[in-house]
mmCIF file of C-alpha atoms in Angstrom:
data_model
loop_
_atom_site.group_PDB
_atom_site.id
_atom_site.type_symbol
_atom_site.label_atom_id
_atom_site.label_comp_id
_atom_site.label_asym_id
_atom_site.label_seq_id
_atom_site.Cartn_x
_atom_site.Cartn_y
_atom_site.Cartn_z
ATOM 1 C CA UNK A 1 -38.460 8.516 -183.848
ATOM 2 C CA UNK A 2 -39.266 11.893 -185.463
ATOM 3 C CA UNK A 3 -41.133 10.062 -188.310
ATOM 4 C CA UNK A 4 -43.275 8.866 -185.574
ATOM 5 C CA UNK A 5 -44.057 11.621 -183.481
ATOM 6 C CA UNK A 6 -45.129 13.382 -186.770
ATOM 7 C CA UNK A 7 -47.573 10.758 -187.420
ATOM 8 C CA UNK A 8 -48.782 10.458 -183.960
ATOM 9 C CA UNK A 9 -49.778 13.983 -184.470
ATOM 10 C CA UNK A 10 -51.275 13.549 -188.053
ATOM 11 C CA UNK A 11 -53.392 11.203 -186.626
ATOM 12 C CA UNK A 12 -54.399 12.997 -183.468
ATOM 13 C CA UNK A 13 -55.110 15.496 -185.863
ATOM 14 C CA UNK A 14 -57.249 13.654 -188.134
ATOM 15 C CA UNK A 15 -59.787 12.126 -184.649
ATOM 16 C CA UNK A 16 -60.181 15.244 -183.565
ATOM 17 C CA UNK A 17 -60.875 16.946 -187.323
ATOM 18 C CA UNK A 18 -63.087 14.155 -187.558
ATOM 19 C CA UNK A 19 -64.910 13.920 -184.460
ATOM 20 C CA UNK A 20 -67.142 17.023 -184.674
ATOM 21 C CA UNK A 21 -68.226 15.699 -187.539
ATOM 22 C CA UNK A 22 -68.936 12.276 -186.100
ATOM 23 C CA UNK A 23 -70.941 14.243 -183.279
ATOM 24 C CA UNK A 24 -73.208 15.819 -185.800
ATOM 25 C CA UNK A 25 -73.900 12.822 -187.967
ATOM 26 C CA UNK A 26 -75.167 11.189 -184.804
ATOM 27 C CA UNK A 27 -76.973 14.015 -183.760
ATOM 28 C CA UNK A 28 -78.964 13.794 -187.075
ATOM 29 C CA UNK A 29 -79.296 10.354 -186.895
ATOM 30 C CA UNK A 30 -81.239 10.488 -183.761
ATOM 31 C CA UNK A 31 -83.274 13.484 -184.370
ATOM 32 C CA UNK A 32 -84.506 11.494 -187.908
ATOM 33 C CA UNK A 33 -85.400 8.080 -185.738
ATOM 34 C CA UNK A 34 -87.168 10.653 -183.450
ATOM 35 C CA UNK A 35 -89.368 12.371 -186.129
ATOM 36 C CA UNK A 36 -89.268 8.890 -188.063
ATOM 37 C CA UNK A 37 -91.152 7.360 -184.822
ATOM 38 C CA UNK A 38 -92.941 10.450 -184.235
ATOM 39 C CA UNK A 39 -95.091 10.162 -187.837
ATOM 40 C CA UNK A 40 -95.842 6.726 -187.630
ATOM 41 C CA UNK A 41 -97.447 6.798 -184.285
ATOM 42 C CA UNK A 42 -99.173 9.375 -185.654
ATOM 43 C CA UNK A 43 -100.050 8.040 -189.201
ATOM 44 C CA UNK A 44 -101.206 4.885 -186.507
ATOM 45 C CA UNK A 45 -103.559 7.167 -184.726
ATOM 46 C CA UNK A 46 -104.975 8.485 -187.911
ATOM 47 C CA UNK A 47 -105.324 5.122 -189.367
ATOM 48 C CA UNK A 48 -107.122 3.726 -186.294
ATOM 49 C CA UNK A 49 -109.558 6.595 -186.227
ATOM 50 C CA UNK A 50 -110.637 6.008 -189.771
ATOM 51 C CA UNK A 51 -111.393 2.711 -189.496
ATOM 52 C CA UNK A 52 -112.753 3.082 -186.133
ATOM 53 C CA UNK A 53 -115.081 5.510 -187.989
ATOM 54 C CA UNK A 54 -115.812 3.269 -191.030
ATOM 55 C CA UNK A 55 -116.813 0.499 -188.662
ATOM 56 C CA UNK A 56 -118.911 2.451 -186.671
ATOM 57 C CA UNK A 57 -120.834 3.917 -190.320
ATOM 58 C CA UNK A 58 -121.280 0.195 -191.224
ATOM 59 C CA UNK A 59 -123.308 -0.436 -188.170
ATOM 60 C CA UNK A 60 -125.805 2.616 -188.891
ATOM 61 C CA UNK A 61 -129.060 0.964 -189.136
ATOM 62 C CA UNK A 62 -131.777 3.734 -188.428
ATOM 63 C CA UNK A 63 -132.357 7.319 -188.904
ATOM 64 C CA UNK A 64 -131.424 8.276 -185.649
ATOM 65 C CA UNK A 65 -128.327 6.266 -185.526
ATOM 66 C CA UNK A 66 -127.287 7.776 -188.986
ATOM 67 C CA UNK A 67 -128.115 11.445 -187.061
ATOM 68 C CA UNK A 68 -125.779 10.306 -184.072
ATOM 69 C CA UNK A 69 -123.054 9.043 -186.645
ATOM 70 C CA UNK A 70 -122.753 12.343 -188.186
ATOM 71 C CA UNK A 71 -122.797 14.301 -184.730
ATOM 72 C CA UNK A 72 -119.796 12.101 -183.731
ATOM 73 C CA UNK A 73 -118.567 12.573 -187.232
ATOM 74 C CA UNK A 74 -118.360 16.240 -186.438
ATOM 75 C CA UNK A 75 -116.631 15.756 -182.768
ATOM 76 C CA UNK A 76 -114.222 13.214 -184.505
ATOM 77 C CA UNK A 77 -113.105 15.992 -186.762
ATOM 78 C CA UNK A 78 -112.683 18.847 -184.201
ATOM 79 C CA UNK A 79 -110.607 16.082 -182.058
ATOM 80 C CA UNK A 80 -108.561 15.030 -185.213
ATOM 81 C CA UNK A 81 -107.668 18.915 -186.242
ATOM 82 C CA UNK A 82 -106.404 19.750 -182.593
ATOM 83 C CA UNK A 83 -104.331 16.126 -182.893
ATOM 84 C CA UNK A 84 -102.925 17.328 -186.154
ATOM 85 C CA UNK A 85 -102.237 21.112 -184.319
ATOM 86 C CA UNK A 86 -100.753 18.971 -181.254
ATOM 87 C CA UNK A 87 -98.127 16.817 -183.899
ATOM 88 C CA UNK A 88 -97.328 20.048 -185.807
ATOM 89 C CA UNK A 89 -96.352 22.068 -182.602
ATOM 90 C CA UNK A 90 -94.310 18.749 -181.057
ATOM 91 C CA UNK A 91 -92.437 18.086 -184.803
ATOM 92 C CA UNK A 92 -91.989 21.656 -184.440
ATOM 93 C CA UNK A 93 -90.429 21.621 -180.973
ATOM 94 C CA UNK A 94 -88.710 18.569 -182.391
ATOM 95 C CA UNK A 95 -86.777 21.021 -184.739
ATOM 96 C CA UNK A 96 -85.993 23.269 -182.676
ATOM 97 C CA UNK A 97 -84.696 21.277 -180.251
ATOM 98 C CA UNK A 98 -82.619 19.424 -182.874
ATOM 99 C CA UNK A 99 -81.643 23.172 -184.036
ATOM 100 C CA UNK A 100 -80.100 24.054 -180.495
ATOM 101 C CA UNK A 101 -78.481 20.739 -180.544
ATOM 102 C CA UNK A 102 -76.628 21.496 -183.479
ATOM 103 C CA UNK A 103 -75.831 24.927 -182.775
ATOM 104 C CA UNK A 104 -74.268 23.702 -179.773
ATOM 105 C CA UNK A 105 -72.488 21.318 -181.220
ATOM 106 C CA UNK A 106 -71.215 23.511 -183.765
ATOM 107 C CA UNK A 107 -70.030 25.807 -180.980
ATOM 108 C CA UNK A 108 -68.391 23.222 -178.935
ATOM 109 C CA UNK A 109 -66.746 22.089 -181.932
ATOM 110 C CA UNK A 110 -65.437 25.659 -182.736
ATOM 111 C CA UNK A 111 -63.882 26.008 -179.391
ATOM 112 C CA UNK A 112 -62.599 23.130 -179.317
ATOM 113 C CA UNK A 113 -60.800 23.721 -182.483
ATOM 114 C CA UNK A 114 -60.084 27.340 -181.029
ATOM 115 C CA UNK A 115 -58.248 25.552 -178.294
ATOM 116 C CA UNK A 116 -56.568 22.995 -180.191
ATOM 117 C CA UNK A 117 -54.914 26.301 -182.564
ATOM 118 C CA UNK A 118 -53.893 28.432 -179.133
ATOM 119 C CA UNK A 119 -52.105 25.020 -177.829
ATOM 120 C CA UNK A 120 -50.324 24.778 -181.191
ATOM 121 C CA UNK A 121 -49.085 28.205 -181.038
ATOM 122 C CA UNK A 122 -47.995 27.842 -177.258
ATOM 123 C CA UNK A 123 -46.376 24.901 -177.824
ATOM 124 C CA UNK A 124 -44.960 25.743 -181.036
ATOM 125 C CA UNK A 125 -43.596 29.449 -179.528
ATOM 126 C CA UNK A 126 -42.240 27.454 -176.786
ATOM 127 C CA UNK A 127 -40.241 25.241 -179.292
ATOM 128 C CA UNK A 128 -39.217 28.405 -181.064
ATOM 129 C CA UNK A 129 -38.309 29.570 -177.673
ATOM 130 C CA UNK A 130 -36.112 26.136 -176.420
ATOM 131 C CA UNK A 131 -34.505 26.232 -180.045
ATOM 132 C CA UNK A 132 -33.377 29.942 -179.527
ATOM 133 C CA UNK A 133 -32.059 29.059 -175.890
ATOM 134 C CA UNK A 134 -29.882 26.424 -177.255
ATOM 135 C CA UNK A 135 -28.695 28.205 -180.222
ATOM 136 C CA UNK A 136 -27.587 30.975 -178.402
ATOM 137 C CA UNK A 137 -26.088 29.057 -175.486
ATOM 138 C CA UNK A 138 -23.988 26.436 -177.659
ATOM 139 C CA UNK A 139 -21.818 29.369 -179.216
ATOM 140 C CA UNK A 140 -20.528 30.500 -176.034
ATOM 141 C CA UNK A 141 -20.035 27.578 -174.842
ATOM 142 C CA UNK A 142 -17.694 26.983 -177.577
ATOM 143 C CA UNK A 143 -16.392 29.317 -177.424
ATOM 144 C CA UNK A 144 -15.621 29.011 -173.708
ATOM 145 C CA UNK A 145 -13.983 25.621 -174.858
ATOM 146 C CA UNK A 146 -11.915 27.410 -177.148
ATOM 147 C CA UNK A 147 -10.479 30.263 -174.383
ATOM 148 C CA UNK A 148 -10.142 26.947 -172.303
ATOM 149 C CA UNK A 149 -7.601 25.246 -174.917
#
């Protein structure tokens, strides 16, 4: 009976060692699919834009066309640096999102472990407390048996 309450605990003990742990591994998980996904949209974007633009230099056919292919070359440029200044801020709001995430985790999982220590000490105090109780009550009881006899 003992046996088993001890390992009822041990393994109490062990999920809830283990969970924090299983919180953070999915919180990294997630945040690497996220940035994962994030990149290849935008390596997609980038791709498509230089093709876009090596199609549209194969159909330069004149002088003028070759001047209006360069002027779009230029405005195709200024739009791809602000999309590259765009992805940098969002990978970087990315991280620190994932950052406050994990700090919060890390928090939660302190308290909790906080908790789980002052509920050991209660409980075991109060055992200390039962055990003293019935140690000193069981002496004079005998000994009240023994004035009894």
């Amino acid at each position: 009976m003992q046996q088993d309450q001890m390992f009822n605990a041990f393994a109490e003990q062990a999920r809830s060692f283990y969970q924090p742990m299983r919180k953070l591994n999915s919180l990294v998980l997630d945040h690497m699919s996220k940035v994962a996904e994030f990149q290849m949209d935008a390596a997609k974007r980038y791709a498509d834009t230089g093709f876009e633009r090596a199609r549209a230099a194969t159909e330069v056919k004149s002088v003028e066309q070759l001047s209006e292919f360069g002027n779009r070359q230029l405005e195709v440029a200024t739009e791809l640096s602000q999309q590259m200044m765009d992805d940098s801020l969002k990978l970087a709001e990315m991280g620190n999102e994932m950052r406050s995430q994990m700090e919060q985790a890390y928090s939660d999982a302190g308290k909790e472990a906080t908790d789980k220590v002052s509920s050991a000490a209660s409980k075991a105090s109060s055992a200390t407390a039962d055990a003293a109780k019935d140690s000193t009550s069981k002496p004079a009881s005998a000994t009240s048996r023994a004035k009894q006899s």
